[in-house]
């Protein structure tokens, strides 16, 4: 039985694949733990270090365009909405999205998936001209060479959180996409927070983020993808049945988790998202994710990360196989 090295984050709906409870026909899964899992992304894209690896979806698309011999299956282990992911600096005076134009906004790396999703929302929903914002980054993109000229690198060693608190950037992404690596700024301010003084701290661009996200989803059907399962293309050349078998194993792992925890108590964020969308918080498959995939490709093209002729048909992005919606 052939060994298959697999790296995924700590998701209860993938655990059965990793421990062998959800069998992968013809293979013995060997888990490689990388925590946080983002630490594996660059290693996979640049060195093909693992057989199977969770990847950020934008990084995967960019790697495909760059000719990295990777393919994937439509298993999306992580999803989240992003209206709450931008904080504005105290004293910045930012009240509405278009106030970001002419400002400096911090994001870990330009191609980070959170950044792509938020910029897509800002442009399509609120008419923000992304080219009029200076994006300040403090980390490298996993796939290099595709950043626009209005991206600036922070070079003095300070974190985005420090720059935001110092007033040297006007806004920043939170969490792993920005300030979270040095402590996320305080959230929960109302719209009047734009009047806050320096000692009050940063405030959210969208105070009613959950309401706005749910409304956006109901209108567009877009549910932001935050990971997919990629693997070395040579594995499919050796075994064309692998994509179907791997998909089936992930689907079975999810089924086992739901049988034991139908309310997603192990991941309360997913329980909240299930309520927001009125359904499965982690749908797998092409048809169930067609709108989200099309939006991600569109945003990535519009933001200069993919060529204009990069294929937008979801089926072209994944390995051939049987991938029913589950």
Coordinates of C-alpha atoms in Angstrom, one line a residue:
X1 CA 0.0 0.0 0.0
X2 CA 1.5 3.3 -1.1
X3 CA 2.1 6.0 1.5
X4 CA 0.6 9.5 1.0
X5 CA 1.9 12.4 3.0
X6 CA -1.0 14.8 3.9
X7 CA -1.0 18.2 5.5
X8 CA -4.2 19.9 6.5
X9 CA -5.2 22.1 9.4
X10 CA -6.8 21.0 12.6
X11 CA -10.4 20.4 11.3
X12 CA -12.7 17.8 13.0
X13 CA -14.3 17.1 9.6
X14 CA -11.0 15.9 8.2
X15 CA -9.8 13.9 11.3
X16 CA -11.2 10.6 10.1
X17 CA -9.1 10.7 6.9
X18 CA -6.0 11.4 8.9
X19 CA -6.5 8.6 11.5
X20 CA -7.6 6.1 8.9
X21 CA -11.2 5.8 9.9
X22 CA -12.2 7.1 6.5
X23 CA -10.1 4.9 4.3
X24 CA -8.4 6.1 1.1
X25 CA -8.5 3.2 -1.3
X26 CA -5.0 1.9 -2.1
X27 CA -3.1 4.4 0.1
X28 CA -1.9 4.7 3.6
X29 CA -2.2 8.3 4.8
X30 CA 0.7 9.7 6.8
X31 CA -0.2 13.0 8.4
X32 CA 2.4 15.7 8.5
X33 CA 1.6 18.3 11.1
X34 CA 2.4 21.9 10.3
X35 CA 0.9 24.4 12.7
X36 CA -0.3 26.9 11.7
X37 CA -1.0 25.1 8.4
X38 CA -0.2 28.3 6.5
X39 CA 3.4 27.4 7.2
X40 CA 3.1 24.5 4.7
X41 CA 1.7 26.6 1.8
X42 CA 5.0 28.0 0.6
X43 CA 6.8 24.7 1.1
X44 CA 4.2 23.0 -1.1
X45 CA 4.1 25.6 -3.8
X46 CA 7.9 26.2 -4.1
X47 CA 9.2 22.8 -3.3
X48 CA 6.3 20.3 -3.7
X49 CA 7.3 19.0 -0.3
X50 CA 4.2 17.0 0.4
X51 CA 1.9 14.7 -1.6
X52 CA -1.3 16.3 -0.5
X53 CA -1.6 19.7 1.1
X54 CA -4.3 22.2 2.1
X55 CA -3.6 25.5 0.2
X56 CA -5.0 28.9 0.2
X57 CA -7.2 29.1 -3.0
X58 CA -5.7 32.2 -4.4
X59 CA -2.2 30.8 -4.0
X60 CA -3.3 27.6 -5.8
X61 CA -4.7 29.6 -8.7
X62 CA -1.5 31.6 -9.0
X63 CA 0.6 28.5 -8.7
X64 CA -1.3 26.9 -11.6
X65 CA -0.8 30.0 -13.7
X66 CA 2.9 29.9 -12.9
X67 CA 3.1 26.3 -14.2
X68 CA 3.6 24.7 -10.8
X69 CA 2.7 21.0 -11.3
X70 CA -0.3 20.9 -8.9
X71 CA -3.9 20.0 -9.2
X72 CA -6.7 19.8 -6.7
X73 CA -10.1 18.4 -5.7
X74 CA -13.1 20.7 -4.7
X75 CA -12.8 20.0 -1.0
X76 CA -13.0 23.3 0.9
X77 CA -12.3 22.7 4.5
X78 CA -12.5 26.3 5.7
X79 CA -14.9 29.1 4.8
X80 CA -15.6 32.5 6.3
X81 CA -17.1 35.8 5.6
X82 CA -14.9 38.9 5.6
X83 CA -16.9 42.1 6.2
X84 CA -15.5 42.2 9.7
X85 CA -11.9 41.9 8.7
X86 CA -10.8 45.6 8.3
X87 CA -10.1 47.8 11.2
X88 CA -9.6 51.5 10.9
X89 CA -7.0 53.5 12.9
X90 CA -8.2 55.8 15.7
X91 CA -8.2 59.3 14.4
X92 CA -8.2 58.1 10.7
X93 CA -11.7 59.7 10.1
X94 CA -12.7 56.7 8.0
X95 CA -16.5 56.3 8.0
X96 CA -17.4 54.6 4.8
X97 CA -15.6 52.3 2.4
X98 CA -14.7 54.9 -0.2
X99 CA -12.8 56.8 2.6
X100 CA -10.1 54.2 2.1
X101 CA -9.2 55.8 -1.2
X102 CA -6.0 57.7 -0.9
X103 CA -5.1 55.9 2.3
X104 CA -2.6 53.3 3.4
X105 CA -4.0 49.9 4.3
X106 CA -2.0 47.0 5.9
X107 CA -2.4 43.4 4.8
X108 CA 0.1 40.6 5.4
X109 CA 0.7 39.9 1.7
X110 CA -1.2 41.2 -1.3
X111 CA -2.3 37.8 -2.5
X112 CA -3.6 36.5 0.8
X113 CA -7.1 35.2 0.2
X114 CA -8.7 37.3 2.8
X115 CA -7.3 40.4 1.1
X116 CA -8.6 39.2 -2.3
X117 CA -12.1 38.6 -1.0
X118 CA -12.3 41.9 0.9
X119 CA -11.0 43.9 -2.0
X120 CA -13.6 42.2 -4.2
X121 CA -16.4 43.3 -1.8
X122 CA -15.0 46.8 -1.6
X123 CA -14.9 47.2 -5.3
X124 CA -18.1 45.4 -6.4
X125 CA -20.4 46.4 -3.5
X126 CA -19.1 49.8 -2.6
X127 CA -17.4 51.2 -5.7
X128 CA -14.0 51.6 -4.0
X129 CA -11.2 52.2 -6.5
X130 CA -8.6 49.7 -5.3
X131 CA -5.8 51.4 -7.3
X132 CA -6.2 54.5 -5.2
X133 CA -5.2 52.7 -2.0
X134 CA -1.6 52.0 -1.0
X135 CA -1.5 48.4 0.3
X136 CA 1.3 48.0 2.9
X137 CA 2.5 44.4 3.3
X138 CA 5.0 42.9 5.7
X139 CA 5.3 39.3 4.3
X140 CA 6.0 37.7 0.9
X141 CA 3.4 36.2 -1.4
X142 CA 3.6 32.4 -1.8
X143 CA 3.8 32.9 -5.5
X144 CA 5.9 35.9 -6.3
X145 CA 5.9 38.5 -9.0
X146 CA 2.3 39.6 -9.4
X147 CA 1.8 42.6 -7.2
X148 CA 0.6 45.9 -8.6
X149 CA 2.6 49.2 -8.3
X150 CA 0.5 50.5 -5.4
X151 CA 1.9 47.8 -3.0
X152 CA 4.5 48.9 -0.5
X153 CA 6.7 46.8 1.7
X154 CA 7.1 47.7 5.4
X155 CA 10.8 47.4 5.9
X156 CA 11.6 48.6 9.5
X157 CA 10.6 45.4 11.3
X158 CA 7.5 46.8 12.9
X159 CA 4.3 44.8 12.6
X160 CA 1.1 46.0 10.9
X161 CA -0.5 46.3 14.3
X162 CA 2.3 48.6 15.5
X163 CA 2.0 50.7 12.3
X164 CA -1.7 51.0 12.8
X165 CA -1.4 52.1 16.4
X166 CA 1.2 54.6 15.4
X167 CA -1.0 56.1 12.8
X168 CA 1.4 55.3 10.0
X169 CA -1.2 53.2 8.2
X170 CA -4.9 54.2 8.2
X171 CA -6.5 50.8 8.3
X172 CA -5.4 47.1 8.4
X173 CA -6.7 43.6 8.0
X174 CA -7.2 41.7 11.2
X175 CA -6.2 38.1 12.2
X176 CA -3.7 36.2 10.3
X177 CA -4.2 38.4 7.3
X178 CA -2.8 41.4 9.1
X179 CA -2.6 42.6 12.7
X180 CA -3.6 39.4 14.4
X181 CA 0.0 38.1 14.5
X182 CA 0.8 40.9 17.0
X183 CA -2.6 41.1 18.7
X184 CA -5.8 42.1 16.9
X185 CA -7.1 45.6 17.5
X186 CA -10.1 46.0 19.6
X187 CA -13.4 45.5 17.8
X188 CA -17.0 46.2 18.6
X189 CA -17.2 49.9 18.0
X190 CA -20.3 51.5 16.5
X191 CA -20.1 53.7 13.4
X192 CA -19.5 56.7 15.6
X193 CA -16.2 55.0 16.4
X194 CA -14.8 57.0 13.6
X195 CA -14.8 59.9 16.0
X196 CA -12.7 57.9 18.5
X197 CA -9.5 59.4 19.9
X198 CA -6.1 57.7 19.8
X199 CA -6.6 56.1 23.2
X200 CA -9.9 54.5 22.1
X201 CA -8.1 52.2 19.7
X202 CA -9.0 50.9 16.2
X203 CA -12.6 50.3 15.1
X204 CA -14.3 48.2 12.5
X205 CA -15.0 49.5 9.0
X206 CA -18.3 47.6 9.1
X207 CA -19.7 47.5 12.6
X208 CA -22.7 45.3 11.5
X209 CA -20.4 42.9 9.7
X210 CA -22.5 39.8 10.3
X211 CA -25.7 41.4 9.0
X212 CA -23.9 42.7 5.9
X213 CA -22.3 39.4 5.2
X214 CA -25.6 37.5 5.4
X215 CA -27.3 40.0 3.2
X216 CA -24.4 39.8 0.7
X217 CA -24.6 36.0 0.6
X218 CA -28.4 36.0 0.1
X219 CA -28.0 38.4 -2.8
X220 CA -25.0 36.9 -4.5
X221 CA -24.7 33.2 -3.5
X222 CA -21.0 33.8 -2.8
X223 CA -19.6 32.0 0.2
X224 CA -15.8 32.8 0.5
X225 CA -13.5 29.8 0.1
X226 CA -10.5 29.7 2.4
X227 CA -8.8 26.5 1.5
X228 CA -8.7 23.6 -1.0
X229 CA -7.0 20.3 -1.2
X230 CA -4.1 20.3 -3.7
X231 CA -1.7 17.6 -4.6
X232 CA 1.3 16.9 -6.9
X233 CA 0.1 16.4 -10.5
X234 CA 2.4 13.5 -11.0
X235 CA 0.4 11.4 -8.6
X236 CA -2.6 11.6 -11.0
X237 CA -0.4 10.6 -13.9
X238 CA 0.5 7.5 -12.0
X239 CA -3.0 6.8 -10.6
X240 CA -5.9 8.6 -12.5
X241 CA -8.3 7.2 -9.9
X242 CA -6.7 9.1 -7.0
X243 CA -8.7 12.4 -7.3
X244 CA -12.0 10.4 -7.0
X245 CA -10.7 8.3 -4.1
X246 CA -9.3 11.2 -2.3
X247 CA -12.5 13.2 -2.7
X248 CA -14.5 10.2 -1.4
X249 CA -12.3 9.9 1.6
X250 CA -12.7 13.6 2.6
X251 CA -16.4 13.3 2.0
X252 CA -16.6 10.2 4.3
X253 CA -14.5 12.0 7.0
X254 CA -17.0 14.9 6.9
X255 CA -20.0 12.5 7.1
X256 CA -18.5 10.8 10.1
X257 CA -17.9 14.1 11.8
X258 CA -21.5 15.3 11.1
X259 CA -22.9 12.0 12.5
X260 CA -21.1 12.7 15.8
X261 CA -21.5 16.4 15.9
X262 CA -24.4 17.6 13.7
X263 CA -24.5 21.1 15.3
X264 CA -20.8 21.8 14.8
X265 CA -20.2 22.2 18.5
X266 CA -16.5 21.5 17.9
X267 CA -16.3 24.6 15.6
X268 CA -18.7 27.2 16.9
X269 CA -17.7 29.6 14.1
X270 CA -19.1 27.1 11.5
X271 CA -22.3 26.7 13.5
X272 CA -22.8 30.5 13.2
X273 CA -22.0 30.4 9.5
X274 CA -24.5 27.6 9.0
X275 CA -27.1 29.8 10.5
X276 CA -26.1 32.7 8.3
X277 CA -26.4 30.7 5.1
X278 CA -29.1 28.4 6.2
X279 CA -27.3 25.3 5.3
X280 CA -24.0 23.3 5.2
X281 CA -21.1 25.6 6.4
X282 CA -18.5 23.6 4.4
X283 CA -20.1 22.4 1.1
X284 CA -17.8 20.3 -1.1
X285 CA -18.2 19.8 -4.9
X286 CA -18.2 21.9 -8.1
X287 CA -21.9 22.7 -8.5
X288 CA -22.3 23.8 -4.9
X289 CA -19.4 26.2 -5.2
X290 CA -19.6 27.5 -8.7
X291 CA -20.5 31.1 -7.8
X292 CA -17.8 31.3 -5.2
X293 CA -15.1 29.9 -7.5
X294 CA -16.2 32.2 -10.3
X295 CA -16.0 35.2 -8.0
X296 CA -12.6 34.3 -6.7
X297 CA -11.2 34.0 -10.2
X298 CA -12.8 37.3 -11.2
X299 CA -11.5 39.1 -8.1
X300 CA -8.0 37.7 -8.7
X301 CA -8.0 38.8 -12.3
X302 CA -9.3 42.2 -11.5
X303 CA -6.6 42.7 -8.8
X304 CA -3.8 41.7 -11.2
X305 CA -3.0 38.4 -9.6
X306 CA -4.2 36.3 -12.6
X307 CA -4.0 36.9 -16.3
X308 CA -7.2 38.1 -18.1
X309 CA -7.4 34.8 -20.0
X310 CA -7.0 32.6 -16.9
X311 CA -9.8 30.0 -17.2
X312 CA -12.8 30.9 -15.1
X313 CA -14.7 27.6 -15.7
X314 CA -14.5 25.8 -12.3
X315 CA -14.1 22.4 -13.8
X316 CA -10.9 23.5 -15.5
X317 CA -9.3 24.2 -12.1
X318 CA -9.5 20.7 -10.7
X319 CA -8.5 17.2 -11.5
X320 CA -10.8 15.0 -13.5
X321 CA -12.9 12.7 -11.2
X322 CA -16.2 12.1 -9.5
X323 CA -16.8 15.0 -7.2
X324 CA -20.6 15.0 -6.3
X325 CA -21.8 17.8 -4.0
X326 CA -21.6 16.7 -0.3

